[in-house]
PDB file of C-alpha atoms and ligand atoms in Angstrom:
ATOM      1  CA  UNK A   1      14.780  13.238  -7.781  1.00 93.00           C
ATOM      2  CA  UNK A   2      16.309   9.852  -7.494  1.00 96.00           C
ATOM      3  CA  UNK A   3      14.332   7.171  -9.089  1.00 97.00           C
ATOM      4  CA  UNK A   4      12.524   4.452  -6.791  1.00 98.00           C
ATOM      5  CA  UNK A   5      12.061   0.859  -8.962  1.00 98.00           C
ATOM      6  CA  UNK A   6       9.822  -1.257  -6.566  1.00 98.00           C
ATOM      7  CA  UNK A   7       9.066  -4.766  -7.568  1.00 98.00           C
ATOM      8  CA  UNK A   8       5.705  -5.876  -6.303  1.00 98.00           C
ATOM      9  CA  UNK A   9       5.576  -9.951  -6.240  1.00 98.00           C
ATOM     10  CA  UNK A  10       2.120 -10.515  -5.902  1.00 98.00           C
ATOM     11  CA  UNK A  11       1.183 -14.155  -4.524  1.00 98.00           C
ATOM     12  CA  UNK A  12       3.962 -15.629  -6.694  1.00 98.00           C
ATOM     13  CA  UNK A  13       6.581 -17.520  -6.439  1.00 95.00           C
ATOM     14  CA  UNK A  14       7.626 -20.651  -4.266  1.00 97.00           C
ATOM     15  CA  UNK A  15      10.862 -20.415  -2.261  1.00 97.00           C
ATOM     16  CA  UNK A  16      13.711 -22.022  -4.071  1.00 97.00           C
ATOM     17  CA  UNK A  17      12.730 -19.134  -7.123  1.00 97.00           C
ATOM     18  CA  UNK A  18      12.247 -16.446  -4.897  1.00 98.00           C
ATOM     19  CA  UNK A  19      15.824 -17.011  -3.635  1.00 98.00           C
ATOM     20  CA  UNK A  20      17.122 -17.328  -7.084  1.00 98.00           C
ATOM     21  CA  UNK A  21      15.678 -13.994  -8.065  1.00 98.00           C
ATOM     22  CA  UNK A  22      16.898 -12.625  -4.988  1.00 98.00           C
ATOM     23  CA  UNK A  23      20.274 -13.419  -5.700  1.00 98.00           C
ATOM     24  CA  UNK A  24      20.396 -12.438  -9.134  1.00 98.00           C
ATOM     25  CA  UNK A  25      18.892  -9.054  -8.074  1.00 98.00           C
ATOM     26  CA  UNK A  26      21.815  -9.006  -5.910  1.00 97.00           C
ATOM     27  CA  UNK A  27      24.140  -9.415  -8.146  1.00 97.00           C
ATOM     28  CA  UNK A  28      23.277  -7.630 -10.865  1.00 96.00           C
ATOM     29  CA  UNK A  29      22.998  -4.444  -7.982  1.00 96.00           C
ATOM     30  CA  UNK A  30      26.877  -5.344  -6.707  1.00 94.00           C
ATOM     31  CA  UNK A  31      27.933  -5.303 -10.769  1.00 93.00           C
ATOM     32  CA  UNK A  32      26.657  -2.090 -11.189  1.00 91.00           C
ATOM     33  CA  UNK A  33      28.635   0.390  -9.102  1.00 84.00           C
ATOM     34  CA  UNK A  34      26.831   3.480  -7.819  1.00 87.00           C
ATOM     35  CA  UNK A  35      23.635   2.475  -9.236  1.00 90.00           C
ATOM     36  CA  UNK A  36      22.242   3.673  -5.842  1.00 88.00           C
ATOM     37  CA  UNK A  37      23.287   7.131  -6.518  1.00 91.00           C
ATOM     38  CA  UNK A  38      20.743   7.025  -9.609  1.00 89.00           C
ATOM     39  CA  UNK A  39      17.974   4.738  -8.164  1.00 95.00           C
ATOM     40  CA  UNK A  40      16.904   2.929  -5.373  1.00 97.00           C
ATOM     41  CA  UNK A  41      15.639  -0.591  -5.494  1.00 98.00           C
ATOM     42  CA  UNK A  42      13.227  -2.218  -3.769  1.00 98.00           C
ATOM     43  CA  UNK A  43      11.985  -6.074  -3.494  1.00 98.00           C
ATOM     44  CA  UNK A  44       8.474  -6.750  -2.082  1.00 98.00           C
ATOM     45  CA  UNK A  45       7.792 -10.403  -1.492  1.00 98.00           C
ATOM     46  CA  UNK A  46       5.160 -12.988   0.182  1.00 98.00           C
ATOM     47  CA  UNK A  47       5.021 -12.543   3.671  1.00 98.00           C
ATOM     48  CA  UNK A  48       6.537 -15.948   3.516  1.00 98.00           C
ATOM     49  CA  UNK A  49       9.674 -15.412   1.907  1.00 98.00           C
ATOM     50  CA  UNK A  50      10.439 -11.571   2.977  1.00 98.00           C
ATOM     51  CA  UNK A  51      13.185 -13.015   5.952  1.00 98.00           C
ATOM     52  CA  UNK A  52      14.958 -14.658   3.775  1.00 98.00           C
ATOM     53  CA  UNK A  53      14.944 -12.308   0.546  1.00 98.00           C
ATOM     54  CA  UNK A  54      16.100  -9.914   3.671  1.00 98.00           C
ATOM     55  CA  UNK A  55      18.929 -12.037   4.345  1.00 98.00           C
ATOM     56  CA  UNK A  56      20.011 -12.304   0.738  1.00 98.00           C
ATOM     57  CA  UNK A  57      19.954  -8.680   0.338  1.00 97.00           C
ATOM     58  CA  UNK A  58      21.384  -7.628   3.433  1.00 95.00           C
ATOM     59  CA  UNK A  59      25.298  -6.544   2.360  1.00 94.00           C
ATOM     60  CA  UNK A  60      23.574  -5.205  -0.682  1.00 96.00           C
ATOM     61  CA  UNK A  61      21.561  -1.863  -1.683  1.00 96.00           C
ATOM     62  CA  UNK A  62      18.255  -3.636  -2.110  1.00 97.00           C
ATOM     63  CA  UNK A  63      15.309  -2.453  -0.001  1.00 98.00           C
ATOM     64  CA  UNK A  64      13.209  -5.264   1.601  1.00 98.00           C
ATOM     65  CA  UNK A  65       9.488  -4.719   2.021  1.00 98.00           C
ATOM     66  CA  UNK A  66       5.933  -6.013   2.379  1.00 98.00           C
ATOM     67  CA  UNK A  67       2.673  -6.108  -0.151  1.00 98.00           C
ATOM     68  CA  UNK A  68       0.376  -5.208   2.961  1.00 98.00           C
ATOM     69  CA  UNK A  69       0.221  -4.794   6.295  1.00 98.00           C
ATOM     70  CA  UNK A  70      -2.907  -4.840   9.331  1.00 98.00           C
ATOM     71  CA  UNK A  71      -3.850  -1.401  10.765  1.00 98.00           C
ATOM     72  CA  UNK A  72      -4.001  -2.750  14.122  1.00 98.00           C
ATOM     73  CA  UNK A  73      -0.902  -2.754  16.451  1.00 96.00           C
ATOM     74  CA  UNK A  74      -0.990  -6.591  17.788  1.00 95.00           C
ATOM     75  CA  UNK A  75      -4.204  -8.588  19.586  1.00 97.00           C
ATOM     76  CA  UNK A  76      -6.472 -11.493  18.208  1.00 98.00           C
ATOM     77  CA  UNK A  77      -6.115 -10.652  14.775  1.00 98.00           C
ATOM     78  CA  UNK A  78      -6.066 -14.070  12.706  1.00 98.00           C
ATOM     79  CA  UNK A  79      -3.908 -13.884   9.737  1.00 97.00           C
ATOM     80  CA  UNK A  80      -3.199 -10.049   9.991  1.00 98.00           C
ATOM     81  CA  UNK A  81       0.740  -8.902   9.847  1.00 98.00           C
ATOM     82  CA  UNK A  82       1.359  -5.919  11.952  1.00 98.00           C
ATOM     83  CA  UNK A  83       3.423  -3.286  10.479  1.00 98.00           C
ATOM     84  CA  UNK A  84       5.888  -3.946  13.624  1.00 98.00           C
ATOM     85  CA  UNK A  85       6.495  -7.383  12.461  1.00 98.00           C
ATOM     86  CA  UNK A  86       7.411  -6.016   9.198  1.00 98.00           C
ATOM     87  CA  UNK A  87       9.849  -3.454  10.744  1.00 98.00           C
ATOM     88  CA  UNK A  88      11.124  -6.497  13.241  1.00 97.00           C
ATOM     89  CA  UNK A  89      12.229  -8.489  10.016  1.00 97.00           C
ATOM     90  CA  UNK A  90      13.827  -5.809   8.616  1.00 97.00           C
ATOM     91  CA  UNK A  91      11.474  -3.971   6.154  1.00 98.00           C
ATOM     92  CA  UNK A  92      11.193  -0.360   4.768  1.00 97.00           C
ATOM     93  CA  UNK A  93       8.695   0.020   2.720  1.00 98.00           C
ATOM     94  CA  UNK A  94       4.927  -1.293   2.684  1.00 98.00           C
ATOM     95  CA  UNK A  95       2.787  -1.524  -0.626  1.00 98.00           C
ATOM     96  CA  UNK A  96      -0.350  -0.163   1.070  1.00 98.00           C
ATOM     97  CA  UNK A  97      -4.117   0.031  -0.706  1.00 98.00           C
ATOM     98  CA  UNK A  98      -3.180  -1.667  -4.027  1.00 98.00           C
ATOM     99  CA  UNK A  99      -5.801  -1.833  -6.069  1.00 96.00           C
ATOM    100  CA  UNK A 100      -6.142  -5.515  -5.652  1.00 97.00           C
ATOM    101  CA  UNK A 101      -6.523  -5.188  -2.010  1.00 97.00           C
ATOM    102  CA  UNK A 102      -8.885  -2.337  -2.141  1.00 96.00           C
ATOM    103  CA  UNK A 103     -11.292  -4.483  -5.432  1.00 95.00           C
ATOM    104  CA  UNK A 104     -11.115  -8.062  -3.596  1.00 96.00           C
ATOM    105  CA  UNK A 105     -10.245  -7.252  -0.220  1.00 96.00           C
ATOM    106  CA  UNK A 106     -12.722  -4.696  -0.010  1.00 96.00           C
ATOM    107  CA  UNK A 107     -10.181  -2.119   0.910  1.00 97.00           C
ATOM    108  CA  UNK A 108     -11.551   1.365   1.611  1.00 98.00           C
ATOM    109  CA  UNK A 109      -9.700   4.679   1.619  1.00 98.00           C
ATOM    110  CA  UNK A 110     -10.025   5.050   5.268  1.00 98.00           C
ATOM    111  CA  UNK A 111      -8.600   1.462   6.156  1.00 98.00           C
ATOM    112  CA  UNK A 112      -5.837   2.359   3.993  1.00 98.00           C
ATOM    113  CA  UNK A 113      -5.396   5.602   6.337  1.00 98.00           C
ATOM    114  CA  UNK A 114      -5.530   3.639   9.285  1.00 98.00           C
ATOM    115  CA  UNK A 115      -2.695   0.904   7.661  1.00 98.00           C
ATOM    116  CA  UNK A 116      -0.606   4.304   6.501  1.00 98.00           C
ATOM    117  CA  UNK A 117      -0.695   5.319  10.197  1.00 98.00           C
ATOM    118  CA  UNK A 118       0.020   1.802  11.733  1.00 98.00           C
ATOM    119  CA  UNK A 119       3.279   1.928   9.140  1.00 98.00           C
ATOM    120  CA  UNK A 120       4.342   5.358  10.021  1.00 98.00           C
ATOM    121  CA  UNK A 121       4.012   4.520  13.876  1.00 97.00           C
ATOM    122  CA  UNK A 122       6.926   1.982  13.301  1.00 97.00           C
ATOM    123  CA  UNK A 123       8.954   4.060  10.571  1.00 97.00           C
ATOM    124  CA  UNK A 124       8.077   2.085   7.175  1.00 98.00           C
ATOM    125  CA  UNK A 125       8.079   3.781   4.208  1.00 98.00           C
ATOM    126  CA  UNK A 126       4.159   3.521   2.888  1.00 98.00           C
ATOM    127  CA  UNK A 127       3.848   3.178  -1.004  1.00 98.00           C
ATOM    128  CA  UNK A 128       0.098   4.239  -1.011  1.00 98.00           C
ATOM    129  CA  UNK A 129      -1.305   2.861  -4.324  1.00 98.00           C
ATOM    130  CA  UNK A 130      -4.389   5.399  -6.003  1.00 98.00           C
ATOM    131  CA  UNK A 131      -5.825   4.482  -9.335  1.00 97.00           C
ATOM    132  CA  UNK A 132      -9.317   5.224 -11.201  1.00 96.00           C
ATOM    133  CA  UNK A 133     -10.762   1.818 -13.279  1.00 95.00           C
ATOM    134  CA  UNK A 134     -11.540   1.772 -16.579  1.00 93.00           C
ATOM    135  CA  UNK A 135     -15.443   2.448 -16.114  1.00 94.00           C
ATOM    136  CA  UNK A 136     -14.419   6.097 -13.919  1.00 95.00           C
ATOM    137  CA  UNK A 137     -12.294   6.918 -17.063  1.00 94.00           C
ATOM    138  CA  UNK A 138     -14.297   6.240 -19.901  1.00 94.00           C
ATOM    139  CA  UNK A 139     -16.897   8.708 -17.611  1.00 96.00           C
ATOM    140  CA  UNK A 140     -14.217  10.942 -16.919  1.00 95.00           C
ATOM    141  CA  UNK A 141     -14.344  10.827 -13.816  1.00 96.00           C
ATOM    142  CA  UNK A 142     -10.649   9.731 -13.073  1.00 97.00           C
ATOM    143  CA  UNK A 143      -9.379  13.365 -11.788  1.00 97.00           C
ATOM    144  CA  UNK A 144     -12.163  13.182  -9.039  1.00 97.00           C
ATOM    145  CA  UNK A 145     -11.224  10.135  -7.810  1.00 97.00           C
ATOM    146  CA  UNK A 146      -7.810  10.233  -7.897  1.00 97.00           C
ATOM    147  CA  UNK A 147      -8.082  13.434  -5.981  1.00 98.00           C
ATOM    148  CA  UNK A 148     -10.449  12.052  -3.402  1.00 97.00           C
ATOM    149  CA  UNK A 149      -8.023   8.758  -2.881  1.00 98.00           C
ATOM    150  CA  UNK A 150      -5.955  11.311  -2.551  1.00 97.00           C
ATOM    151  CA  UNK A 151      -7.498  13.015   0.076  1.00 97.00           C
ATOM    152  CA  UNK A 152      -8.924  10.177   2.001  1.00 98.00           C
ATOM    153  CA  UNK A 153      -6.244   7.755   2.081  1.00 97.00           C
ATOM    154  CA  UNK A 154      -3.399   9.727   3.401  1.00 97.00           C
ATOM    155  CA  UNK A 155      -3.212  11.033   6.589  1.00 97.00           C
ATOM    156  CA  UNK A 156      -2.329  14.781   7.598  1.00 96.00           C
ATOM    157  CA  UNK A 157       1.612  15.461   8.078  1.00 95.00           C
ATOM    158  CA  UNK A 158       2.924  12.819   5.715  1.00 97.00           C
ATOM    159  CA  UNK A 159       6.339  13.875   4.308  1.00 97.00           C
ATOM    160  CA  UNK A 160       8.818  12.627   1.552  1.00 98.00           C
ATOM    161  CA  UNK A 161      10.698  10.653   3.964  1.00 97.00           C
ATOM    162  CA  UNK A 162       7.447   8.782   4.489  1.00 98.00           C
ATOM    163  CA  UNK A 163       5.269   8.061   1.721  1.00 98.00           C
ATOM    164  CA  UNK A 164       5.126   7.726  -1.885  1.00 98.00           C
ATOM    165  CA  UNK A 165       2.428   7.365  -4.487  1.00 98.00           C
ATOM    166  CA  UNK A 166       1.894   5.077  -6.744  1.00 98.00           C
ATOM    167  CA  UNK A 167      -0.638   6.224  -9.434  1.00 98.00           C
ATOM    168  CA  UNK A 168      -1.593   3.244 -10.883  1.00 97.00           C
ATOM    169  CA  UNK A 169      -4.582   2.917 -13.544  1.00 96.00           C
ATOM    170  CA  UNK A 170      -6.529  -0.370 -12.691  1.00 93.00           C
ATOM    171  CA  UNK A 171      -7.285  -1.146 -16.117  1.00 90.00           C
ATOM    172  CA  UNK A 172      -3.158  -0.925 -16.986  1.00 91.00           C
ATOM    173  CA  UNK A 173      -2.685  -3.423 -14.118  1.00 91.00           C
ATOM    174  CA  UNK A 174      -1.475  -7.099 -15.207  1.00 87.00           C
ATOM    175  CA  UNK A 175      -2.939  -6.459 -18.741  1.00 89.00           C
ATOM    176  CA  UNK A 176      -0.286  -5.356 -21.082  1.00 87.00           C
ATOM    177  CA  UNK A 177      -2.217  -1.765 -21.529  1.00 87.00           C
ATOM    178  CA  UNK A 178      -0.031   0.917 -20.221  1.00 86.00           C
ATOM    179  CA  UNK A 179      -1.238   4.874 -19.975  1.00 88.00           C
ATOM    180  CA  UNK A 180      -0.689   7.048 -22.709  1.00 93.00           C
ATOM    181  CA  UNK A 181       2.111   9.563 -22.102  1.00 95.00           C
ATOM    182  CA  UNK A 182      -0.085  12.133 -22.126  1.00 96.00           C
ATOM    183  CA  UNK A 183      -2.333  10.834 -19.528  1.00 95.00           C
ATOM    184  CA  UNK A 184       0.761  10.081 -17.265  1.00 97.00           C
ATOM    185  CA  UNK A 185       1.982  13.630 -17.526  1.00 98.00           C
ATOM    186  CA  UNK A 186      -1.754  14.654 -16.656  1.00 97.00           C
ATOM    187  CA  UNK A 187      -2.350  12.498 -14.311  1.00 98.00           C
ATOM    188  CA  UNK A 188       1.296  12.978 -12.125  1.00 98.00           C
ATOM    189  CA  UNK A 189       1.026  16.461 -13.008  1.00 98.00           C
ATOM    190  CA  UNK A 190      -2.612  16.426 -11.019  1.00 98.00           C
ATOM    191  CA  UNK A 191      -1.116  14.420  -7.863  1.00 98.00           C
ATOM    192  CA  UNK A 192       2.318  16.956  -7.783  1.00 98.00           C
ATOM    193  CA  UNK A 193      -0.455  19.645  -7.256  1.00 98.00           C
ATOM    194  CA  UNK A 194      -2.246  17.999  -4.819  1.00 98.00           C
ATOM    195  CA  UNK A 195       0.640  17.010  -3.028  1.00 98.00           C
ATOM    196  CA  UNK A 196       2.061  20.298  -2.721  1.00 98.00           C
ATOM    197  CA  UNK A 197      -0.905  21.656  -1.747  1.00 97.00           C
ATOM    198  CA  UNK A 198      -1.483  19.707   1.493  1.00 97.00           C
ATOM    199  CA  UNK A 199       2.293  19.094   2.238  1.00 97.00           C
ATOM    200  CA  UNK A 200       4.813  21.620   2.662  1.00 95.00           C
ATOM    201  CA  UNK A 201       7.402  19.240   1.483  1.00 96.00           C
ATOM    202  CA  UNK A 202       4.874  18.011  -1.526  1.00 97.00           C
ATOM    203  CA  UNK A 203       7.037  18.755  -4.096  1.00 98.00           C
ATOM    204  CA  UNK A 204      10.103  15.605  -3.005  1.00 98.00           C
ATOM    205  CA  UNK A 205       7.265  13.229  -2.285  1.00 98.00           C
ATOM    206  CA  UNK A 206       7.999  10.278  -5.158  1.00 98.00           C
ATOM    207  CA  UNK A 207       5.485   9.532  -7.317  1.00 98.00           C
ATOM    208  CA  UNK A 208       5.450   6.156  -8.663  1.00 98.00           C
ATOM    209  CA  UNK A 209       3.586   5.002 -12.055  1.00 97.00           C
ATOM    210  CA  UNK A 210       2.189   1.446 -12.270  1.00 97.00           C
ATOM    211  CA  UNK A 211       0.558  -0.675 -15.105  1.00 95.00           C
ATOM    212  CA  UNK A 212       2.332  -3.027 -17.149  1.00 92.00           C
ATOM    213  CA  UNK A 213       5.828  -1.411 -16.967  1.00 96.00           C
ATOM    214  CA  UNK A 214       8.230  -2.904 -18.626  1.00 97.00           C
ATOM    215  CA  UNK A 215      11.613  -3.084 -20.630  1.00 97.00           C
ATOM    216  CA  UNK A 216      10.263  -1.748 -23.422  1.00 96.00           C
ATOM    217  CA  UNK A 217       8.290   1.578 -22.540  1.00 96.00           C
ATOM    218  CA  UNK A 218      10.000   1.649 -19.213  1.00 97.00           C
ATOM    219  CA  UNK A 219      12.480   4.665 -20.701  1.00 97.00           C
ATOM    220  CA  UNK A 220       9.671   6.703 -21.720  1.00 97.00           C
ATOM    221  CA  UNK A 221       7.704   6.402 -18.925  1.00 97.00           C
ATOM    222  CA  UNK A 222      10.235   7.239 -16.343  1.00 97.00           C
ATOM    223  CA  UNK A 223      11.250   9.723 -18.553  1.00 97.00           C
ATOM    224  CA  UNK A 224       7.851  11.334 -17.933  1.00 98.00           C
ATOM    225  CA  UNK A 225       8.079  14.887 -15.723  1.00 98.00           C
ATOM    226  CA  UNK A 226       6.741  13.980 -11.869  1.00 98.00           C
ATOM    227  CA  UNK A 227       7.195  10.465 -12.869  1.00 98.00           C
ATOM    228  CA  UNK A 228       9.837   9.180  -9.843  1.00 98.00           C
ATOM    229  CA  UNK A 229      10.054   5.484 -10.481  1.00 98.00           C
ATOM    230  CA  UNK A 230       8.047   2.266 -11.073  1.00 98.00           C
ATOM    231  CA  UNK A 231       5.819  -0.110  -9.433  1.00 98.00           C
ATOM    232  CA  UNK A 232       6.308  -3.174 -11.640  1.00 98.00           C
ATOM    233  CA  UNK A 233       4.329  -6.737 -11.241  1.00 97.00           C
ATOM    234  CA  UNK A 234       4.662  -8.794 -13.895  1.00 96.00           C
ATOM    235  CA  UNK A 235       8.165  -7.557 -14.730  1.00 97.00           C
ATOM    236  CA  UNK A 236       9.580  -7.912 -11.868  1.00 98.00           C
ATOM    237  CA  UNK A 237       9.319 -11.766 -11.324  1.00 98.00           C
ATOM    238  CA  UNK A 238      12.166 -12.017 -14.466  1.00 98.00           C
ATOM    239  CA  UNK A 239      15.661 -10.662 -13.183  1.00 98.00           C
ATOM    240  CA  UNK A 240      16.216  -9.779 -17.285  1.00 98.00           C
ATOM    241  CA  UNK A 241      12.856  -7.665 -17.079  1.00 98.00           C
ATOM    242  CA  UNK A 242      13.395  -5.911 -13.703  1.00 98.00           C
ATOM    243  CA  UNK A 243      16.892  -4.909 -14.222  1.00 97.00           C
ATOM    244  CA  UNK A 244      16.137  -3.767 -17.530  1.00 97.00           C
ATOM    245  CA  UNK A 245      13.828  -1.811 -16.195  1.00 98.00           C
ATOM    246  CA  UNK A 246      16.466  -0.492 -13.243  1.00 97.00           C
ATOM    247  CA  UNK A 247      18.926   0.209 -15.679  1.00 95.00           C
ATOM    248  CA  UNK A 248      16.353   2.730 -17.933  1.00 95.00           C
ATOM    249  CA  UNK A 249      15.502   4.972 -14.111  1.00 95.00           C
TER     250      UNK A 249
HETATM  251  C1  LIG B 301       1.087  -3.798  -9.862  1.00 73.56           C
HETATM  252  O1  LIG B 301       0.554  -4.822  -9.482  1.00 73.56           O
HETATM  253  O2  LIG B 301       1.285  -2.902  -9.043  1.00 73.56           O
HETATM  254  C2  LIG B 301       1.459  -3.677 -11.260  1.00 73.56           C
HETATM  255  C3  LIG B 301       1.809  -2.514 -11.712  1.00 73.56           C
HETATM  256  O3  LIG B 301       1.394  -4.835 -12.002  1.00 73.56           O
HETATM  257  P1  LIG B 301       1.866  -5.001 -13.543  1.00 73.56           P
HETATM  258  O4  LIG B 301       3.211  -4.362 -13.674  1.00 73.56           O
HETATM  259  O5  LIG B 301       1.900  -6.469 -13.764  1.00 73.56           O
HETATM  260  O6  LIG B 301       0.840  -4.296 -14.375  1.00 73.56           O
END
């Protein structure tokens, strides 16, 4: 299956550095022929600076799309994004139920069912994000609750050309600790089965691994079985690190 590398920005950035990434992003993509034959790329910014990273990628085969977006379709909704503005401005893809939404957002598996249905209403690309902390590991309780994100955050007749997982261990998030390769295999190997149990096309639905990815165990991660592509944080706000990174899928 064809690698997807998505870059997740966080709340980083100002403008004049998001453009600059942008643009070496773009680039580096229009020096590398073919590289979308072998991976797809994909950029997800602020709110703020998605129209214009849009812009700067537009001639180019860099996917544009957003960190969140509101489960309701439009209405008195104060600071919400709807997934139609996000298709309006040209996005694909939307980084739903990261674990940073769901621990200070307060982000439970059936809002991020609702958001997975608002985005599939206007044809985005959901990257549903599934992870067990630290605490559910050391108990062992990870399988359990990556099986029950599983089942409660995605809704019935989801296929391949409409969501992808990101398996993403909290405790590997922003803090330099990255899965063993064991665990990956385990843990990918767990969500392929659960996937292909519920969806008849279960086996092409990307998984994605998360947690501190970088240059430098990006190759063996990615060369992991059921292990499609990367979400990457910190790695992804250096052009060096994320094309590194694009170059090893
Ligand atoms: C993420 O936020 O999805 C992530 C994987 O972050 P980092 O690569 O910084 O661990």
């Amino acid at each position: 299956m064809k690698k997807l590398i998505a870059g997740n920005w966080k709340m980083n950035m100002n403008r004049e550095d998001a453009i600059k990434l942008a643009f070496s992003l773009v680039s580096f993509a229009s020096e590398s022929p073919k590289i979308d034959d072998k991976c797809d790329i994909l950029l997800c910014p602020p709110f703020t600076y998605i129209s214009q990273v849009k812009e700067i990628c537009k001639d180019s085969v860099i996917s544009v799309g957003a960190q969140d977006c509101s489960f309701h379709e439009n209405g008195a909704y104060t600071g919400e994004i709807s997934a139609n503005m996000l298709y309006d401005i040209g996005c694909n893809y939307v980084i739903i139920g990261h674990s940073e939404r769901r621990q200070y957002h307060g982000e439970t598996d059936d809002i991020v069912l609702n958001k997975v249905c608002a985005a599939r209403q206007e044809g985005l690309i959901s990257i549903v994000c599934i992870g067990e902390t630290k605490e559910e590991r050391d108990k062992k309780k990870h399988e359990d609750i990556i099986i029950s994100q599983l089942a409660a955050s995605i809704p019935d007749g989801m296929n391949s050309q409409n969501i992808v997982i990101a398996y993403e261990p909290v405790w590997a998030i922003g803090t330099g600790k990255t899965a063993s390769p064991d665990d990956v295999f385990d843990m990918h190997k767990l969500i392929r089965s659960e996937l292909k149990s519920r969806f008849s096309d279960g086996s092409d639905i990307r998984i994605l691994y998360g947690g501190s990815m970088k240059p430098d165990n990006a190759k063996q991660l990615l060369s992991i079985e059921n292990v499609d592509g990367g979400l990457i944080g910190g790695a992804s706000l250096k052009a060096d690190q994320f094309t590194s990174i694009i170059q090893k899928a």
